């Protein structure tokens, strides 16, 4: 049986360690293209994190029907899902779970597919846990409404959402604690 | 097909002992713990083939993180050679083929530790996993977990501060020697595990990710790199690390390597006098080898 690398345990371990680095160091671009052998980075992340215990929403139809049985995740509405897959070109026209004061981990993890991580005209200035001082991050193909909505969603810590942007080969995370400014303006 | 185990060559165990479902559960909790610094993320803990208190919480983190190219160091109260450390290291070697182990802090990529953070500053390419017996610092003031969760969420630590202050009034100083309550990123207060006060400042603005695993309580929490970690203190009674000065006010030195800026363990010699030695055995070895080199002796 020829098993695609993203479903293999050793590849998932490597992808997971890149996720650990990405969430530990917001704005740090993690390249996983080589270890996932041509699969899209977002698919590899889903394969790494999903199983029958997790709920997953796909409001923009990003997931191939054939992948659902392999992921084993329970399909859920976008308002109630622990994980959400979204198309970053489109405005986020939904309200994700933000968690509660008692259980902030129920705030959704949103995987946002975009054209380019680390390139493009949109330059974010980042500060917060995991950022040594301040750093910048460029993103290509992200609808501007995302940053406005995110500011709303993460406005009352510890509630919030954790974003993971990806292109074909790279990942970058913006957990709920990261402060974003664009040309000096806070988001 | 997803989460299939990679059990080649008929090994008795999956790589990393835990099955892939158990790893996914721990992995998702780790990522949320990093995203919400200091928050205790609950997770479904698997039974491990060793008693709780043996570091099962830390071990589940280690086994969910570990890859075949890992270089692992296991320390127990600063020592790589204690029975606990040796047993955990053997378990990791047995269940994770290809992984190498070391006692050298400078060489490892993953450290599992109980009661100490190494003296050598950690780097961005390292992850420290600390074993935690009691994860919730609010237990001393609030028995109900539901109420504690609300207090944590609201960052309401007024009762904990009052308790600390009562100690100060009673003893004239903060008497907590281990598990010093520490506020992470200005919100959650954590129990940083039974590390001495000496190690608490190492949590602040650390280059390495620090993860905490409590097996019995089934909680995972994190101090991400470059994150503020402040020991709770009062303006009139500031936080202080242990004082290793003798009666004459001189800093005690390690009897073995001569180091005067490490955390010291106290021993009573056969003759009944007290002697002091670095608690971190790898640090002590490094200092000893440096001292020998400067004296022109073989290292
Ligand atoms: Zn020494």
mmCIF file of C-alpha atoms in Angstrom, chain B residues 16-18 22 26 43-64 74 84 88 91-92 112-114 129-133 212-220:
data_model
loop_
_atom_site.group_PDB
_atom_site.id
_atom_site.type_symbol
_atom_site.label_atom_id
_atom_site.label_comp_id
_atom_site.label_asym_id
_atom_site.label_seq_id
_atom_site.Cartn_x
_atom_site.Cartn_y
_atom_site.Cartn_z
ATOM 1 C CA UNK B 16 7.307 6.809 21.453
ATOM 2 C CA UNK B 17 5.242 4.117 23.237
ATOM 3 C CA UNK B 18 1.971 6.116 23.074
ATOM 4 C CA UNK B 22 -2.926 9.557 22.479
ATOM 5 C CA UNK B 26 -1.461 15.673 23.926
ATOM 6 C CA UNK B 43 -6.234 16.571 28.383
ATOM 7 C CA UNK B 44 -7.166 12.900 28.442
ATOM 8 C CA UNK B 45 -4.185 11.183 30.036
ATOM 9 C CA UNK B 46 -3.293 7.601 29.125
ATOM 10 C CA UNK B 47 -2.162 5.031 31.633
ATOM 11 C CA UNK B 48 1.597 4.681 31.589
ATOM 12 C CA UNK B 49 3.527 1.574 32.619
ATOM 13 C CA UNK B 50 4.845 3.287 35.728
ATOM 14 C CA UNK B 51 3.394 4.811 38.839
ATOM 15 C CA UNK B 52 2.121 8.360 38.812
ATOM 16 C CA UNK B 53 4.599 10.623 40.541
ATOM 17 C CA UNK B 54 7.216 9.023 38.355
ATOM 18 C CA UNK B 55 6.832 11.874 35.922
ATOM 19 C CA UNK B 56 4.106 10.436 33.716
ATOM 20 C CA UNK B 57 2.793 13.904 32.813
ATOM 21 C CA UNK B 58 6.223 15.056 31.703
ATOM 22 C CA UNK B 59 6.836 11.768 29.940
ATOM 23 C CA UNK B 60 3.607 12.017 27.930
ATOM 24 C CA UNK B 61 4.749 15.434 26.706
ATOM 25 C CA UNK B 62 8.210 14.134 25.864
ATOM 26 C CA UNK B 63 6.834 11.115 23.978
ATOM 27 C CA UNK B 64 4.401 13.281 21.992
ATOM 28 C CA UNK B 74 16.704 13.566 31.528
ATOM 29 C CA UNK B 84 14.590 8.102 38.422
ATOM 30 C CA UNK B 88 13.178 7.424 32.454
ATOM 31 C CA UNK B 91 12.394 3.923 28.911
ATOM 32 C CA UNK B 92 12.831 6.626 26.256
ATOM 33 C CA UNK B 112 12.785 16.343 30.644
ATOM 34 C CA UNK B 113 13.398 17.544 34.157
ATOM 35 C CA UNK B 114 12.101 17.291 37.686
ATOM 36 C CA UNK B 129 9.627 19.712 29.786
ATOM 37 C CA UNK B 130 9.062 20.017 33.540
ATOM 38 C CA UNK B 131 7.253 17.370 35.571
ATOM 39 C CA UNK B 132 4.515 18.799 37.752
ATOM 40 C CA UNK B 133 2.957 17.127 40.801
ATOM 41 C CA UNK B 212 4.730 21.685 32.129
ATOM 42 C CA UNK B 213 3.038 18.293 32.412
ATOM 43 C CA UNK B 214 0.882 17.129 35.338
ATOM 44 C CA UNK B 215 -0.043 13.460 34.798
ATOM 45 C CA UNK B 216 -2.272 12.917 37.820
ATOM 46 C CA UNK B 217 -4.226 16.154 37.326
ATOM 47 C CA UNK B 218 -4.146 15.761 33.528
ATOM 48 C CA UNK B 219 -3.046 19.320 32.788
ATOM 49 C CA UNK B 220 -0.535 20.836 30.378
#
